[in-house]
Amino acid sequence: MDTNRLLHLFEQHYGINQGEVRLFHAPGRVNLIGEHLDYNGGYVLPAALQIGTYLLIRSNADRMLRLASVQFEEAASFSIDELPTVKSDMWTDYPLGVVHEMNKAGHPITQGYDLLVAGNIPNGAGLSSSASLEVVIGYALLTLEGYPIDRTALARLSQRAENQFVGVNSGIMDQFAVSHGKQDHAILLDCDSLQYEHVPFQIQGYKLIIGNTNKRRGLVDSKYNERRTQCDEAVEKLKQVYPDLTYLAHLTSEQFQQAKHVLTDRVVCQRAEHVVFENERVKQSMKALREGDLLAFGQLMNASHESLRDLYEVSCEELDVMVQEARTVNGTIGSRMTGAGFGGCTVSLVAQAAVEDFVNTVGANYERHTGLKPDFYVCDVGDGVIELEWPAFIATDESI
Ligand code: GLA
């Protein structure tokens, strides 16, 4: 992304004046393993990407909050003394939600700002473009207002903006990964306590390839909320055996086996089984990564996909085809869907020497089966939200 060009666009849009334009960047994220565990109090293992959202921002003297985007045509401006309190179903809901939550947290904006955002995360692909936007706005406004920055508090504030203002009931994983990302490290996050650890993600000789199915994700919010309700129902039933249970992921697989007879609804039982075993897979993944056993990690990725497909039922034909095709490539050691599901992306761990073959073979076979043209990104793991110096350069993931 050419940040000088972004500066030029900013000045075209808002004019040139004495004020300093500052530049911020927040990444997207990929989840390596631990899917649909964040709202179940389990462990997740996401990593920040190098693709992300840039924000150019300058304070103004007229107490206006002006929002513009390179990707979206709609621009908006509001008096900071009369900010909307309900959403309008535009991209501007994300920044407004963050400002709203800053207010509620006792960190209001005290002056006006002109903002331009530009992103290279494909929208709606399950790589957290919305969390990236929320976190970059929150980080920049807190910085310019001189408020202290606590990255975990920023993640929670951004999550509240999404849950309460935008109205999507997501967990904490995305905003946390975008806030706390670290180059060449994955983040092991306990979503109950929010304790976390940066885990070196050493995959010498291998590459992470994200495959975008380009399948539009229909009804994802309602199906996501349905899964959450089913998990809550499972906890309620399991309290007959474990009265103090608060989250499904607190059960070991042995405890689950002993109690699952109370889950008489087959579907609810399957959802719970995914959560309990996926949580154990994250723990096993940590062991495998610490021991440098990438083959074992790849197998856990594969098992995660099977469970999301068969038990949690959040995969779809396009994701399954892409995963299946990925696994036929010599050099792929693991492949799974990533994110909420119902479309979006897969993540695969592939020997470096096989990357070209992977992209060509999976691309052609996927298109033949589904009629959709996929995109592939060969990824490195990047940093969390930061302020950049001018002239700024940030590596972007290679898109093929
Ligand atoms: C979406 C949500 C996250 C998480 C994942 C599934 O990305 O925003 O909170 O629940 O789905 O793991």
Coordinates of N, CA and C in Angstrom, one line a residue, residues 34-44 170-172 190-193 224 227-235 245-251 271-276 278-279 312:
G34 N -8.7 -23.5 17.2 CA -9.5 -23.1 18.4 C -10.7 -22.3 17.9
E35 N -11.6 -22.9 17.1 CA -12.6 -22.2 16.4 C -13.9 -22.3 17.2
H36 N -14.6 -21.2 17.3 CA -15.9 -21.0 18.1 C -15.6 -21.4 19.6
L37 N -14.4 -21.1 20.0 CA -14.1 -21.3 21.5 C -14.2 -20.0 22.3
D38 N -14.0 -18.9 21.6 CA -13.8 -17.7 22.5 C -15.1 -17.4 23.3
Y39 N -16.3 -17.5 22.8 CA -17.5 -17.3 23.6 C -17.8 -18.5 24.4
N40 N -17.0 -19.6 24.4 CA -17.2 -20.7 25.2 C -16.1 -20.8 26.3
G41 N -15.4 -19.7 26.5 CA -14.4 -19.7 27.6 C -13.2 -20.6 27.3
G42 N -12.9 -20.8 26.1 CA -11.8 -21.8 25.8 C -10.5 -21.0 25.3
Y43 N -9.6 -21.8 24.8 CA -8.3 -21.3 24.3 C -8.5 -21.1 22.7
V44 N -7.8 -20.1 22.2 CA -7.8 -19.9 20.8 C -6.3 -19.6 20.4
S170 N -20.2 -11.1 18.5 CA -19.0 -11.8 18.3 C -18.3 -11.9 19.7
G171 N -17.3 -12.9 19.7 CA -16.5 -13.0 20.9 C -15.3 -12.0 20.9
I172 N -14.3 -12.3 21.8 CA -13.2 -11.4 22.0 C -12.0 -11.6 21.0
D190 N -6.4 -17.4 26.6 CA -7.5 -18.0 27.4 C -8.6 -17.0 27.4
C191 N -9.7 -17.3 26.7 CA -10.8 -16.3 26.5 C -11.6 -16.1 27.7
D192 N -11.4 -16.9 28.8 CA -12.1 -16.7 30.0 C -11.4 -15.7 30.9
S193 N -10.1 -15.9 31.1 CA -9.4 -15.0 32.0 C -8.7 -13.9 31.2
Y224 N -24.5 -17.9 13.6 CA -23.5 -17.7 14.6 C -24.3 -17.6 16.0
R227 N -25.6 -20.9 17.2 CA -24.6 -21.7 17.8 C -24.3 -21.3 19.2
R228 N -24.3 -20.0 19.5 CA -24.1 -19.5 20.8 C -25.2 -19.9 21.8
T229 N -26.4 -19.8 21.3 CA -27.6 -20.3 22.1 C -27.5 -21.8 22.4
Q230 N -27.1 -22.6 21.4 CA -27.0 -24.0 21.6 C -26.0 -24.3 22.7
C231 N -24.9 -23.6 22.7 CA -23.8 -23.8 23.7 C -24.3 -23.4 25.1
D232 N -25.1 -22.3 25.1 CA -25.6 -21.9 26.4 C -26.6 -23.0 27.0
E233 N -27.4 -23.5 26.0 CA -28.3 -24.6 26.4 C -27.6 -25.8 26.9
A234 N -26.5 -26.2 26.3 CA -25.7 -27.3 26.7 C -25.1 -27.1 28.2
V235 N -24.6 -25.8 28.4 CA -24.1 -25.5 29.8 C -25.3 -25.7 30.8
L245 N -20.6 -25.3 36.6 CA -20.1 -25.1 35.2 C -20.5 -23.7 34.7
T246 N -19.5 -22.9 34.2 CA -19.9 -21.6 33.6 C -19.7 -21.7 32.0
Y247 N -18.7 -22.4 31.6 CA -18.4 -22.4 30.2 C -18.1 -23.9 29.7
L248 N -18.6 -24.2 28.5 CA -18.4 -25.6 28.0 C -16.9 -26.0 28.0
A249 N -16.1 -25.0 27.6 CA -14.7 -25.3 27.4 C -13.9 -25.6 28.7
H250 N -14.6 -25.4 29.8 CA -14.0 -25.8 31.1 C -14.0 -27.3 31.4
L251 N -14.8 -28.0 30.6 CA -14.8 -29.5 30.8 C -13.7 -30.2 30.0
R271 N -22.7 -30.0 19.3 CA -22.1 -28.7 19.4 C -21.1 -28.7 20.6
A272 N -21.6 -29.3 21.7 CA -20.8 -29.3 22.9 C -19.5 -30.2 22.7
E273 N -19.7 -31.3 22.0 CA -18.6 -32.2 21.8 C -17.5 -31.4 21.0
H274 N -17.9 -30.7 20.0 CA -16.9 -29.9 19.2 C -16.1 -29.0 20.1
V275 N -16.8 -28.3 21.0 CA -16.2 -27.3 21.8 C -15.1 -27.9 22.8
V276 N -15.6 -29.0 23.4 CA -14.7 -29.7 24.4 C -13.4 -30.3 23.7
E278 N -12.2 -29.5 20.7 CA -11.4 -28.4 20.0 C -10.5 -27.7 21.0
N279 N -11.0 -27.6 22.2 CA -10.2 -26.9 23.2 C -9.0 -27.8 23.6
Y312 N -20.0 -29.1 14.5 CA -20.5 -27.8 14.8 C -21.3 -27.2 13.6

